[in-house]
Short mmCIF file of C-alpha atoms and ligand atoms in Angstrom, two decimals:
data_model
loop_
_atom_site.label_atom_id
_atom_site.label_comp_id
_atom_site.label_asym_id
_atom_site.label_seq_id
_atom_site.Cartn_x
_atom_site.Cartn_y
_atom_site.Cartn_z
CA MET L 1 52.98 7.51 3.28
CA SER L 2 49.42 6.94 2.42
CA GLN L 3 46.96 9.54 1.11
CA ARG L 4 44.86 9.06 4.17
CA SER L 5 47.51 10.22 6.57
CA LYS L 6 48.68 13.06 4.45
CA ALA L 7 45.39 15.02 4.86
CA HIS L 8 45.21 16.99 8.19
CA ALA L 9 42.06 16.40 10.08
CA SER L 10 40.97 15.91 13.65
CA PRO L 11 39.58 12.69 14.46
CA ALA L 12 36.17 14.15 15.09
CA ILE L 13 36.16 15.38 11.18
CA ARG L 14 37.60 12.01 9.96
CA ARG L 15 34.75 10.26 11.84
CA PHE L 16 32.31 13.00 10.24
CA ALA L 17 33.67 12.50 6.84
CA ARG L 18 33.67 8.53 7.20
CA GLU L 19 29.98 8.83 8.13
CA LEU L 20 29.16 10.72 4.86
CA GLY L 21 31.25 8.24 2.90
CA VAL L 22 33.69 10.68 1.96
CA ASP L 23 37.50 9.95 1.49
CA ILE L 24 39.15 12.59 3.32
CA ALA L 25 42.21 12.45 1.25
CA GLN L 26 40.28 13.91 -1.46
CA VAL L 27 39.17 17.08 0.26
CA LYS L 28 40.90 20.28 0.06
CA GLY L 29 41.54 21.77 3.70
CA SER L 30 41.02 25.47 4.07
CA GLY L 31 42.11 25.62 7.83
CA GLU L 32 45.43 26.41 9.15
CA LYS L 33 48.38 24.54 7.40
CA GLY L 34 45.67 22.92 4.99
CA ARG L 35 43.71 21.50 7.86
CA VAL L 36 40.41 19.81 6.71
CA THR L 37 37.30 21.54 8.66
CA LYS L 38 33.76 20.40 8.97
CA ASP L 39 32.64 23.07 6.18
CA ASP L 40 35.12 21.54 3.86
CA VAL L 41 33.77 18.10 4.16
CA GLN L 42 30.42 19.55 3.69
CA ASN L 43 31.31 21.67 0.62
CA PHE L 44 32.79 18.70 -0.81
CA VAL L 45 29.38 16.47 -0.47
CA LYS L 46 27.54 19.67 -1.76
CA ALA L 47 29.61 19.78 -4.95
CA ALA L 48 29.71 15.99 -5.39
CA LEU L 49 25.81 15.84 -5.25
CA ALA L 50 25.45 19.04 -7.53
CA GLN L 51 27.61 17.46 -10.48
CA PRO L 52 25.91 16.00 -13.42
CA ARG L 53 26.45 12.39 -13.44
CA GLY L 54 28.17 10.84 -16.38
CA ALA L 55 28.20 7.38 -17.61
CA THR L 56 31.12 6.51 -15.63
CA GLY L 57 30.31 2.77 -14.92
CA GLY L 58 29.74 1.56 -11.15
CA SER L 59 26.47 -0.13 -9.95
CA GLY L 60 24.24 2.96 -9.60
CA LEU L 61 22.12 4.14 -12.45
CA GLN L 62 24.19 7.23 -13.61
CA VAL L 63 22.58 9.68 -15.96
CA LEU L 64 22.97 13.32 -16.95
CA ALA L 65 20.87 15.62 -14.63
CA MET L 66 17.87 16.82 -16.51
CA PRO L 67 18.49 20.28 -18.11
CA VAL L 68 16.39 23.07 -16.03
CA VAL L 69 14.84 24.89 -18.89
CA ASP L 70 12.92 28.11 -18.33
CA PHE L 71 9.99 27.38 -20.82
CA ALA L 72 8.60 30.91 -20.65
CA GLN L 73 11.39 32.26 -22.59
CA PHE L 74 9.84 30.57 -25.62
CA GLY L 75 6.25 31.38 -25.05
CA ALA L 76 3.22 31.43 -22.63
CA ILE L 77 3.27 28.51 -20.05
CA GLU L 78 1.00 27.57 -17.13
CA THR L 79 2.27 25.25 -14.00
CA ARG L 80 0.02 22.79 -12.68
CA PRO L 81 1.03 20.48 -9.86
CA LEU L 82 0.86 16.84 -10.41
CA SER L 83 -1.84 14.93 -8.69
CA ARG L 84 -1.23 12.76 -5.31
CA ILE L 85 -2.02 9.64 -7.45
CA GLN L 86 0.37 10.85 -10.14
CA LYS L 87 3.10 11.38 -7.95
CA LEU L 88 2.75 7.98 -6.19
CA SER L 89 2.20 6.02 -9.29
CA GLY L 90 4.93 7.96 -10.93
CA ALA L 91 7.51 7.02 -8.59
CA ASN L 92 6.46 3.44 -8.56
CA LEU L 93 6.38 3.44 -12.66
CA HIS L 94 9.73 4.89 -12.55
CA ARG L 95 11.31 2.25 -10.21
CA ASN L 96 9.84 -0.51 -12.28
CA TRP L 97 10.81 0.74 -15.58
CA VAL L 98 14.57 1.04 -14.53
CA SER L 99 14.80 -1.71 -12.09
CA VAL L 100 12.93 -4.61 -14.19
CA PRO L 101 14.12 -5.59 -17.54
CA HIS L 102 11.24 -5.43 -19.70
CA VAL L 103 10.38 -7.08 -23.23
CA THR L 104 7.02 -6.92 -24.68
CA GLN L 105 5.47 -9.86 -26.60
CA PHE L 106 2.73 -8.95 -29.20
CA ASP L 107 0.05 -11.30 -30.64
CA GLU L 108 -3.65 -10.92 -31.56
CA ALA L 109 -6.49 -13.17 -30.69
CA ASP L 110 -9.52 -14.09 -32.99
CA ILE L 111 -12.70 -13.04 -30.90
CA THR L 112 -15.21 -13.11 -33.52
CA GLU L 113 -17.11 -15.87 -31.61
CA MET L 114 -16.40 -14.44 -28.11
CA GLU L 115 -17.79 -11.01 -29.47
CA ALA L 116 -20.90 -12.66 -30.67
CA PHE L 117 -21.34 -14.43 -27.26
CA ARG L 118 -20.47 -11.19 -25.49
CA LYS L 119 -23.32 -9.22 -27.35
CA GLN L 120 -25.76 -11.73 -26.47
CA LEU L 121 -25.02 -11.88 -22.95
CA ASN L 122 -24.63 -8.15 -22.77
CA GLU L 123 -28.47 -7.97 -24.02
CA GLU L 124 -29.56 -10.54 -21.52
CA TYR L 125 -28.05 -8.85 -18.66
CA ALA L 126 -28.58 -5.32 -19.55
CA LYS L 127 -31.93 -5.28 -17.63
CA GLN L 128 -29.80 -5.95 -14.46
CA GLY L 129 -27.43 -2.95 -15.16
CA ILE L 130 -24.37 -5.25 -15.76
CA LYS L 131 -22.43 -4.26 -18.90
CA ILE L 132 -20.34 -7.15 -20.13
CA THR L 133 -17.22 -5.72 -21.79
CA PRO L 134 -14.22 -7.70 -23.56
CA LEU L 135 -12.51 -7.33 -20.18
CA ALA L 136 -14.40 -9.85 -18.24
CA PHE L 137 -13.49 -12.50 -20.66
CA LEU L 138 -9.91 -11.35 -20.54
CA LEU L 139 -10.04 -11.73 -16.85
CA ARG L 140 -11.03 -15.38 -17.27
CA ALA L 141 -8.76 -16.28 -19.81
CA VAL L 142 -5.69 -14.62 -18.09
CA VAL L 143 -6.38 -17.09 -15.29
CA GLU L 144 -6.35 -19.86 -17.36
CA ALA L 145 -3.13 -18.93 -18.98
CA LEU L 146 -1.71 -18.30 -15.55
CA GLN L 147 -2.71 -21.65 -14.38
CA GLN L 148 -1.15 -23.20 -17.45
CA PHE L 149 1.98 -21.21 -16.98
CA PRO L 150 2.58 -20.77 -13.22
CA ASP L 151 5.73 -18.72 -13.46
CA PHE L 152 3.69 -15.73 -14.64
CA ASN L 153 1.78 -15.94 -11.50
CA ALA L 154 5.08 -15.31 -9.27
CA SER L 155 7.30 -12.79 -7.81
CA LEU L 156 10.90 -12.66 -7.14
CA ASP L 157 11.75 -12.77 -3.33
CA ALA L 158 13.83 -9.89 -1.61
CA SER L 159 17.06 -11.99 -2.53
CA GLY L 160 16.27 -12.22 -6.05
CA GLU L 161 17.33 -15.77 -5.85
CA ASN L 162 13.95 -17.58 -5.39
CA LEU L 163 10.66 -17.44 -7.31
CA ILE L 164 7.44 -17.32 -5.08
CA LEU L 165 4.71 -18.93 -7.03
CA LYS L 166 1.34 -17.91 -5.89
CA LYS L 167 -1.80 -20.38 -5.59
CA TYR L 168 -4.36 -17.68 -5.86
CA PHE L 169 -5.20 -15.62 -8.72
CA HIS L 170 -5.90 -12.06 -7.71
CA ILE L 171 -5.88 -9.85 -10.95
CA GLY L 172 -5.14 -6.01 -10.96
CA VAL L 173 -7.09 -3.83 -13.55
CA ALA L 174 -5.59 -0.57 -14.52
CA VAL L 175 -8.44 2.19 -14.16
CA ASP L 176 -8.06 5.77 -15.65
CA THR L 177 -9.39 8.27 -13.39
CA PRO L 178 -9.51 12.18 -13.60
CA ASP L 179 -6.87 12.13 -11.02
CA GLY L 180 -4.62 9.48 -12.64
CA LEU L 181 -4.07 5.67 -13.08
CA VAL L 182 -5.16 3.36 -10.11
CA VAL L 183 -4.88 -0.47 -10.09
CA PRO L 184 -7.71 -2.16 -7.95
CA VAL L 185 -7.29 -5.90 -7.53
CA LEU L 186 -10.09 -8.36 -8.27
CA HIS L 187 -9.52 -11.45 -5.99
CA ASP L 188 -10.03 -15.26 -6.57
CA VAL L 189 -10.84 -14.66 -10.30
CA ASN L 190 -10.45 -18.33 -10.85
CA GLN L 191 -13.53 -18.92 -8.78
CA LYS L 192 -15.77 -16.35 -10.60
CA GLY L 193 -17.62 -16.38 -13.66
CA ILE L 194 -17.88 -14.00 -16.65
CA VAL L 195 -20.97 -12.33 -15.36
CA GLN L 196 -20.05 -11.81 -11.77
CA LEU L 197 -16.52 -10.58 -13.00
CA ALA L 198 -18.24 -8.07 -15.24
CA ARG L 199 -20.29 -6.81 -12.45
CA GLU L 200 -17.40 -6.45 -10.01
CA LEU L 201 -15.50 -4.83 -12.80
CA GLY L 202 -18.05 -2.28 -13.07
CA GLU L 203 -18.44 -1.69 -9.40
CA THR L 204 -14.63 -1.43 -8.60
CA SER L 205 -13.89 0.72 -11.80
CA GLY L 206 -16.74 3.02 -10.56
CA ARG L 207 -15.44 3.21 -6.91
CA ALA L 208 -11.94 4.14 -8.32
CA ARG L 209 -13.27 6.86 -10.33
CA ASP L 210 -15.18 8.42 -7.13
CA LYS L 211 -11.96 7.86 -5.22
CA LYS L 212 -13.58 5.52 -2.90
CA LEU L 213 -11.29 2.38 -3.11
CA THR L 214 -9.48 1.50 0.23
CA ALA L 215 -5.54 0.63 0.24
CA ALA L 216 -6.65 -3.15 0.73
CA GLU L 217 -8.52 -3.13 -2.53
CA MET L 218 -5.38 -2.27 -4.26
CA GLN L 219 -3.41 -4.94 -2.72
CA GLY L 220 -2.34 -8.57 -3.42
CA GLY L 221 -2.51 -8.57 -7.23
CA CYS L 222 -0.63 -11.41 -8.97
CA PHE L 223 -0.76 -9.90 -12.52
CA THR L 224 -2.23 -6.80 -14.18
CA ILE L 225 -4.43 -6.16 -17.03
CA SER L 226 -4.31 -2.70 -18.63
CA SER L 227 -7.19 -2.32 -21.23
CA LEU L 228 -6.92 0.69 -23.60
CA GLY L 229 -9.53 -1.26 -25.94
CA GLY L 230 -12.38 1.23 -24.97
CA ILE L 231 -10.36 4.13 -26.35
CA GLY L 232 -8.11 2.88 -29.22
CA GLY L 233 -4.71 2.06 -30.44
CA THR L 234 -3.12 -1.15 -32.00
CA ALA L 235 -0.45 -2.06 -29.40
CA PHE L 236 1.54 -0.68 -26.62
CA THR L 237 4.36 -1.52 -24.10
CA PRO L 238 2.81 -1.55 -20.61
CA ILE L 239 5.13 -1.29 -17.61
CA ILE L 240 5.17 -4.15 -15.38
CA ASN L 241 3.50 -3.64 -11.88
CA ALA L 242 6.50 -5.15 -9.80
CA PRO L 243 7.10 -7.14 -7.94
CA GLU L 244 4.54 -9.02 -10.22
CA VAL L 245 6.60 -10.50 -13.44
CA ALA L 246 4.09 -9.61 -16.19
CA ILE L 247 1.42 -7.27 -17.28
CA LEU L 248 -1.11 -7.76 -20.20
CA GLY L 249 -1.95 -4.65 -22.41
CA VAL L 250 -5.22 -4.81 -24.50
CA SER L 251 -5.71 -2.63 -27.53
CA ARG L 252 -8.84 -2.08 -29.58
CA SER L 253 -10.31 -5.01 -31.58
CA SER L 254 -10.78 -4.56 -35.43
CA MET L 255 -11.89 -6.46 -38.36
CA LYS L 256 -9.13 -8.03 -40.51
CA GLN L 257 -8.72 -10.18 -43.41
CA VAL L 258 -7.36 -13.43 -41.88
CA TYR L 259 -6.17 -16.31 -44.54
CA GLN L 260 -8.00 -19.41 -43.38
CA ASP L 261 -8.18 -22.61 -45.01
CA GLY L 262 -7.18 -21.18 -48.46
CA ALA L 263 -9.23 -17.97 -48.41
CA PHE L 264 -9.41 -14.29 -46.87
CA VAL L 265 -11.97 -14.12 -44.20
CA PRO L 266 -13.17 -11.12 -42.10
CA ARG L 267 -12.37 -11.83 -38.58
CA LEU L 268 -12.39 -9.51 -35.37
CA MET L 269 -8.86 -9.39 -33.95
CA LEU L 270 -7.79 -8.23 -30.55
CA PRO L 271 -4.31 -6.99 -30.23
CA LEU L 272 -2.37 -8.36 -27.06
CA SER L 273 0.71 -6.90 -25.69
CA LEU L 274 2.40 -8.72 -22.72
CA SER L 275 5.40 -7.18 -20.93
CA TYR L 276 7.42 -9.61 -19.10
CA ASP L 277 10.51 -9.53 -16.52
CA HIS L 278 13.27 -11.16 -18.56
CA ARG L 279 14.83 -12.09 -15.30
CA VAL L 280 12.26 -14.72 -14.57
CA ILE L 281 10.38 -15.36 -17.97
CA ASP L 282 12.12 -16.10 -21.14
CA GLY L 283 10.79 -15.12 -24.82
CA ALA L 284 9.81 -18.73 -25.62
CA SER L 285 7.44 -18.69 -22.47
CA ALA L 286 6.01 -15.46 -23.31
CA ALA L 287 5.26 -16.54 -26.62
CA ARG L 288 3.64 -19.68 -25.43
CA PHE L 289 1.68 -17.71 -23.15
CA THR L 290 0.24 -15.21 -25.53
CA VAL L 291 -0.45 -18.23 -27.93
CA TYR L 292 -2.29 -20.15 -25.35
CA LEU L 293 -4.24 -16.88 -24.23
CA ALA L 294 -5.31 -16.17 -27.93
CA GLN L 295 -6.60 -19.70 -28.36
CA THR L 296 -8.54 -19.48 -25.16
CA LEU L 297 -9.95 -16.14 -26.12
CA ALA L 298 -10.58 -17.83 -29.76
CA ASP L 299 -12.69 -20.56 -28.13
CA VAL L 300 -14.38 -19.41 -25.20
CA ARG L 301 -15.92 -22.51 -24.29
CA ARG L 302 -12.63 -23.51 -23.09
CA LEU L 303 -13.39 -21.27 -20.12
CA ALA L 304 -16.36 -23.50 -19.15
CA LEU L 305 -14.07 -26.45 -18.63
N1 CAO X 1 -11.90 -3.67 -28.51
C1 CAO X 1 -12.94 -3.08 -28.73
N2 CAO X 1 -13.81 -2.40 -28.04
C2 CAO X 1 -13.62 -2.59 -26.59
C3 CAO X 1 -12.26 -3.22 -26.04
C4 CAO X 1 -11.44 -3.67 -26.93
N3 CAO X 1 -10.53 -4.40 -26.46
N4 CAO X 1 -12.53 -3.08 -24.79
C5 CAO X 1 -13.73 -2.30 -24.36
N5 CAO X 1 -14.26 -2.10 -25.59
C6 CAO X 1 -15.42 -1.33 -25.69
C7 CAO X 1 -16.47 -1.71 -24.50
O1 CAO X 1 -17.28 -3.03 -25.02
C8 CAO X 1 -17.37 -0.54 -24.51
O2 CAO X 1 -18.18 -0.63 -25.77
P1 CAO X 1 -19.81 -0.05 -25.49
O3 CAO X 1 -19.85 1.19 -24.77
O4 CAO X 1 -20.20 -0.02 -26.98
O5 CAO X 1 -20.59 -1.31 -24.77
C9 CAO X 1 -16.44 0.71 -24.52
O6 CAO X 1 -15.35 0.01 -25.28
C10 CAO X 1 -16.02 1.12 -23.33
O7 CAO X 1 -15.50 0.14 -22.58
P2 CAO X 1 -14.91 0.66 -21.07
O8 CAO X 1 -13.62 1.25 -21.06
O9 CAO X 1 -16.07 1.30 -20.41
O10 CAO X 1 -15.00 -0.67 -20.09
P3 CAO X 1 -13.69 -1.85 -20.11
O11 CAO X 1 -14.35 -2.98 -19.25
O12 CAO X 1 -13.32 -2.12 -21.44
O13 CAO X 1 -12.65 -0.96 -19.19
C11 CAO X 1 -11.69 0.08 -17.43
C12 CAO X 1 -12.83 -0.84 -17.97
C13 CAO X 1 -11.85 0.58 -16.23
C14 CAO X 1 -10.51 -0.81 -17.66
C15 CAO X 1 -11.58 1.20 -18.47
O14 CAO X 1 -12.50 2.02 -18.28
C16 CAO X 1 -10.20 2.22 -18.02
O15 CAO X 1 -10.13 2.87 -17.25
N6 CAO X 1 -9.20 1.95 -19.21
C17 CAO X 1 -7.99 2.47 -19.08
C18 CAO X 1 -6.85 1.94 -18.44
C19 CAO X 1 -5.62 2.52 -18.55
O16 CAO X 1 -5.28 3.67 -18.32
N7 CAO X 1 -4.47 1.82 -18.90
C20 CAO X 1 -3.37 2.32 -19.07
C21 CAO X 1 -2.21 2.01 -18.17
S1 CAO X 1 -0.78 2.51 -18.59
O17 CAO X 1 -0.77 4.15 -18.54
#
């Protein structure tokens, strides 16, 4: 006799259990002669949901439940709700972190010449109120690299079996605002020069901080740049803005002794941290991408080509 037929339950209760994905044979009946009632099925589901998940295999992500701690027992506390942006971006970041196999490739670009040129441009355009930061150069250089390595300008389709290669170059830029992180998208970066990009960057990040971005301004990105260079740090591991397949983290440039032509020379080095989706991009491609990007930044004349 099968387990299923052993359980005493009416057809309606069996159907109810089936709808909830409950194996009725596992439910202990509290009714007459051990009959399974609706309450028994509901209690079974409640108990299953309340159970801490162990590493029991299966396809789902099964982790221990987070302990509930009364922090007040250890000292004074204050409770502050997360902002709307934090809740929204937190859910996306969590999904991306657990569902995309991330690897981060680190490199450094020699931006000594680029900085000299940037400072010169900055002086020239200050009168027009345009501030040219390294990010404007990075946007252009990233597009050069995306054109050279099209797999980075792509997304997996819903089946996960095809790569959709994009022929447009819209780049998201992570902007830190008092309410949390937002990622406006600069469109058609391949068609814009450094000065125009600097202007757009200033306007867009200002609008982001004033909470004036529209939903459309945050859509359509192919690749994201997260620059913490204005703040500090030497490297970090950014989370991919899926379904994009890579993100570039930029840290603060610093003067370093670099061995060149038989001597140590002081050079301004910019740290790059490229996180990529290892289902789509392999390590060798990521290393080639960052090497190419660093070469492009080292010789910004290439951007004019
Ligand atoms: N190395 C050294 N200096 C740098 C630099 C770098 N990599 N990048 C920027 N700077 C300098 C700029 O030149 C500027 O210098 P001056 O004030 O002397 O001219 C200063 O740092 C401040 O730059 P900025 O931050 O105003 O401008 P930006 O174009 O570099 O960045 C923006 C704009 C909007 C991206 C930035 O303000 C921001 O919000 N960054 C945070 C992004 C973030 O939070 N990422 C994390 C995501 S993961 O959680």
